[in-house]
């Protein structure tokens, strides 16, 4: 089974302080894809930290890495309009790569496909519609830490101890609920962007320095920790000395593609 991993960290007092000199709306790139560099920069601070805000570098990252990681090329609300019935072109293109391979990211063509074919085929117009079909309520509050989440917390602190780092404390009021919500969301849309198009960090109250690791397909806490520790970006979050608290989300969804979904949310 293919497994997925993505990590991101951000210092939220800095996120919107870029020297941005990029486009203000989606533009058609040389290969015909629509791309909004300003939106991409604002929603992917980890990419900006490495590549800056140059349009060409941001688009290079999207085509080489971002697209497969589930990052959105432009604001999901673009092209939807009041008459769209809640159609989300960016979601539709990312969720159905077979359609995007033919129609690209053009909102008008994607909406046409949904109206003529997609709806009858059982495709979803937006992530919220897909989430609504999932059994059980969306997790909002955590009463107690689950066995899988406790195992991840213990394994994280064991790794930190190897490097002389202080253990992370479980955050039951903020990061825990946020991670549980994110686990549900990534089972539908595997990305640091939430189904409504906002940053993953809007699922929590942001106290300053925050980070998120996500993964899918790993069957146990030990397996997902091995995957994270063997990935530089995820490892950096786990071993970041600035972090003091942790929330873990775990979801088993047997009818979904990857079945097992894991989230770590860190804060200082």
Coordinates of C-alpha atoms in Angstrom, one line a residue:
X1 CA 0.0 0.0 0.0
X2 CA 1.4 3.4 -1.0
X3 CA 2.0 5.7 2.0
X4 CA 1.9 9.5 2.0
X5 CA 3.7 12.0 4.2
X6 CA 3.6 15.8 4.4
X7 CA 5.1 18.2 7.0
X8 CA 4.8 21.9 7.5
X9 CA 5.8 24.4 10.1
X10 CA 5.2 28.1 10.4
X11 CA 5.8 31.1 12.6
X12 CA 2.5 32.8 12.5
X13 CA 3.6 36.3 13.3
X14 CA 5.6 36.1 10.1
X15 CA 3.3 34.4 7.7
X16 CA 1.8 37.4 6.1
X17 CA 4.9 39.6 6.3
X18 CA 6.5 38.5 3.0
X19 CA 7.9 41.0 0.5
X20 CA 5.4 39.7 -2.0
X21 CA 5.7 40.8 -5.5
X22 CA 3.5 38.1 -7.2
X23 CA 0.3 37.8 -9.1
X24 CA -3.0 38.8 -7.4
X25 CA -5.1 36.2 -9.3
X26 CA -4.7 32.9 -11.1
X27 CA -2.9 33.2 -14.4
X28 CA -2.4 30.7 -17.1
X29 CA 1.2 29.4 -17.1
X30 CA 3.1 28.2 -20.1
X31 CA 1.8 24.7 -19.8
X32 CA -1.8 25.9 -19.6
X33 CA -2.3 25.4 -15.9
X34 CA -3.8 28.1 -13.7
X35 CA -1.7 29.3 -10.8
X36 CA -1.9 32.0 -8.2
X37 CA 1.5 32.6 -6.8
X38 CA 0.3 35.0 -4.1
X39 CA -2.2 32.4 -2.8
X40 CA 0.4 29.7 -3.0
X41 CA 2.9 31.8 -1.0
X42 CA 0.5 32.8 1.7
X43 CA -0.7 29.2 2.2
X44 CA 2.6 27.5 2.0
X45 CA 5.1 29.4 4.3
X46 CA 7.4 26.4 4.3
X47 CA 7.8 26.7 0.5
X48 CA 8.4 30.4 0.7
X49 CA 11.1 29.8 3.4
X50 CA 13.0 27.6 0.9
X51 CA 12.1 29.2 -2.5
X52 CA 11.2 32.8 -1.8
X53 CA 8.2 34.5 -3.6
X54 CA 9.4 34.4 -7.2
X55 CA 6.5 33.2 -9.4
X56 CA 8.6 30.8 -11.4
X57 CA 10.2 29.2 -8.4
X58 CA 6.8 28.8 -6.7
X59 CA 5.3 27.2 -9.8
X60 CA 8.3 24.9 -10.2
X61 CA 7.7 23.7 -6.6
X62 CA 4.0 23.2 -7.3
X63 CA 4.6 21.1 -10.5
X64 CA 7.5 19.1 -9.0
X65 CA 6.2 18.6 -5.5
X66 CA 3.2 20.6 -4.5
X67 CA 0.7 18.9 -6.8
X68 CA 1.4 15.4 -5.6
X69 CA 1.4 16.7 -2.0
X70 CA -2.2 17.9 -2.4
X71 CA -1.3 21.6 -2.3
X72 CA -3.7 23.9 -4.1
X73 CA -2.6 26.1 -7.1
X74 CA -5.1 28.8 -6.4
X75 CA -7.9 29.9 -4.1
X76 CA -10.6 27.2 -4.1
X77 CA -13.3 29.9 -4.3
X78 CA -11.9 31.2 -7.6
X79 CA -14.4 30.7 -10.4
X80 CA -17.1 29.3 -8.1
X81 CA -19.4 32.3 -8.0
X82 CA -22.9 32.5 -6.4
X83 CA -24.4 30.3 -9.1
X84 CA -21.9 27.5 -8.9
X85 CA -23.8 25.5 -6.4
X86 CA -20.7 25.2 -4.2
X87 CA -18.5 23.8 -6.9
X88 CA -14.8 24.0 -6.0
X89 CA -12.6 23.9 -9.1
X90 CA -9.3 23.5 -7.2
X91 CA -10.7 20.7 -5.1
X92 CA -12.2 18.9 -8.2
X93 CA -8.9 19.0 -10.1
X94 CA -6.9 17.7 -7.2
X95 CA -9.4 15.1 -6.2
X96 CA -9.9 13.7 -9.7
X97 CA -6.6 13.7 -11.6
X98 CA -8.1 11.8 -14.5
X99 CA -10.4 14.8 -15.2
X100 CA -7.5 17.3 -14.6
X101 CA -5.4 15.4 -17.1
X102 CA -7.9 16.2 -19.8
X103 CA -9.3 19.6 -18.7
X104 CA -6.4 21.0 -16.7
X105 CA -7.3 23.5 -13.9
X106 CA -9.7 25.7 -15.9
X107 CA -12.7 26.3 -13.6
X108 CA -15.2 26.6 -16.4
X109 CA -14.2 23.3 -18.1
X110 CA -14.0 21.5 -14.7
X111 CA -17.5 22.7 -13.8
X112 CA -18.8 21.7 -17.3
X113 CA -17.4 18.2 -16.7
X114 CA -19.1 18.0 -13.3
X115 CA -22.4 19.1 -14.7
X116 CA -22.3 16.8 -17.7
X117 CA -20.5 13.7 -16.3
X118 CA -19.1 14.0 -12.8
X119 CA -22.3 14.3 -10.9
X120 CA -23.9 11.3 -12.5
X121 CA -20.6 9.4 -11.9
X122 CA -20.9 10.1 -8.1
X123 CA -18.1 12.6 -8.0
X124 CA -18.2 15.4 -5.4
X125 CA -18.3 19.1 -6.2
X126 CA -16.3 20.1 -3.1
X127 CA -14.6 18.5 -0.1
X128 CA -17.4 19.5 2.3
X129 CA -19.9 17.5 0.2
X130 CA -17.6 14.5 0.4
X131 CA -17.0 14.9 4.1
X132 CA -20.8 15.0 4.6
X133 CA -21.1 11.4 3.2
X134 CA -18.7 10.0 5.8
X135 CA -20.3 8.0 8.6
X136 CA -20.2 9.4 12.1
X137 CA -19.9 12.9 13.4
X138 CA -16.9 15.1 12.7
X139 CA -14.6 14.9 15.8
X140 CA -14.5 18.2 17.6
X141 CA -13.7 17.4 21.2
X142 CA -11.5 14.7 22.7
X143 CA -12.5 13.2 26.0
X144 CA -9.4 11.1 26.4
X145 CA -6.3 10.2 24.5
X146 CA -6.6 7.0 22.4
X147 CA -4.2 4.1 22.5
X148 CA -2.7 4.9 19.1
X149 CA -2.4 8.6 20.0
X150 CA -0.7 7.8 23.3
X151 CA 1.7 5.5 21.5
X152 CA 2.7 8.3 19.1
X153 CA 3.2 10.7 22.0
X154 CA 5.4 8.2 23.8
X155 CA 7.4 7.5 20.6
X156 CA 7.9 11.2 19.9
X157 CA 9.2 11.8 23.5
X158 CA 11.5 8.8 23.2
X159 CA 13.0 10.2 20.1
X160 CA 13.4 13.6 21.7
X161 CA 15.1 12.1 24.7
X162 CA 17.8 10.6 22.5
X163 CA 18.8 14.2 21.6
X164 CA 18.5 15.7 25.1
X165 CA 15.2 17.5 24.2
X166 CA 12.4 18.1 26.7
X167 CA 9.3 15.9 26.3
X168 CA 6.2 17.3 24.7
X169 CA 3.1 17.6 26.8
X170 CA -0.3 16.4 25.5
X171 CA -2.6 19.3 24.7
X172 CA -6.2 18.1 25.2
X173 CA -7.9 21.5 24.7
X174 CA -6.3 22.8 21.5
X175 CA -3.9 20.6 19.6
X176 CA -5.6 17.3 20.4
X177 CA -9.1 18.3 19.0
X178 CA -7.4 20.1 16.1
X179 CA -5.4 17.0 15.2
X180 CA -8.5 14.8 15.4
X181 CA -10.4 17.1 13.1
X182 CA -7.5 17.1 10.7
X183 CA -7.3 13.3 10.6
X184 CA -10.9 13.3 9.4
X185 CA -10.2 15.9 6.8
X186 CA -7.1 14.3 5.3
X187 CA -9.0 11.1 4.9
X188 CA -10.9 13.0 2.2
X189 CA -8.3 15.5 1.1
X190 CA -4.7 14.7 1.9
X191 CA -3.1 18.1 2.2
X192 CA -2.0 20.8 4.6
X193 CA -4.8 22.9 3.0
X194 CA -8.1 22.2 4.7
X195 CA -11.2 21.2 2.6
X196 CA -12.5 24.8 2.8
X197 CA -9.2 26.1 1.3
X198 CA -7.8 27.5 4.5
X199 CA -4.4 26.6 6.1
X200 CA -4.3 23.5 8.4
X201 CA -3.4 25.8 11.3
X202 CA -6.9 27.3 11.3
X203 CA -8.0 24.0 13.0
X204 CA -6.2 25.2 16.2
X205 CA -5.7 28.4 18.1
X206 CA -2.3 29.5 17.0
X207 CA 0.0 30.7 19.9
X208 CA 3.0 31.4 17.7
X209 CA 5.3 28.7 16.4
X210 CA 3.2 25.7 15.1
X211 CA 3.8 22.7 12.9
X212 CA 1.9 19.8 11.4
X213 CA 2.9 16.3 10.2
X214 CA 0.5 14.2 8.3
X215 CA 0.7 10.6 7.0
X216 CA -1.6 8.0 5.4
X217 CA -1.3 4.3 5.0
X218 CA 0.8 3.3 7.9
X219 CA -0.9 0.6 10.0
X220 CA 0.6 1.3 13.4
X221 CA 2.1 4.1 15.6
X222 CA 5.6 2.6 15.2
X223 CA 5.3 2.4 11.4
X224 CA 4.2 6.0 11.1
X225 CA 6.9 7.2 13.4
X226 CA 9.5 5.3 11.4
X227 CA 8.2 7.0 8.3
X228 CA 8.2 10.5 9.9
X229 CA 11.7 10.0 11.4
X230 CA 13.1 8.9 8.0
X231 CA 11.8 12.1 6.4
X232 CA 13.8 15.3 7.0
X233 CA 10.9 17.7 7.2
X234 CA 8.8 15.5 9.6
X235 CA 11.9 14.7 11.7
X236 CA 12.6 18.4 12.0
X237 CA 9.2 19.0 13.5
X238 CA 9.5 16.1 15.9
X239 CA 12.9 17.2 17.1
X240 CA 12.3 21.0 17.1
X241 CA 13.4 22.3 20.5
X242 CA 10.9 25.2 20.4
X243 CA 7.9 22.9 20.5
X244 CA 6.5 22.1 24.0
X245 CA 3.1 20.6 23.2
X246 CA 1.6 18.0 20.9
X247 CA -1.8 16.8 19.7
X248 CA -2.1 13.6 17.7
X249 CA -5.0 12.5 15.5
X250 CA -5.6 9.0 14.3
X251 CA -8.4 7.7 12.1
X252 CA -9.1 4.3 10.7
X253 CA -11.5 4.5 7.7
X254 CA -11.7 1.1 6.0
X255 CA -13.7 2.3 3.1
X256 CA -11.2 5.0 2.2
X257 CA -8.2 4.7 -0.1
X258 CA -5.4 4.7 2.5
X259 CA -7.5 3.4 5.4
X260 CA -5.1 4.7 8.1
X261 CA -4.6 8.4 8.7
X262 CA -2.2 10.2 11.2
X263 CA -1.7 13.8 12.2
X264 CA 0.7 15.5 14.6
X265 CA 0.1 19.1 15.5
X266 CA 2.9 20.9 17.5
X267 CA 3.1 24.3 19.2
X268 CA 5.4 26.2 21.4

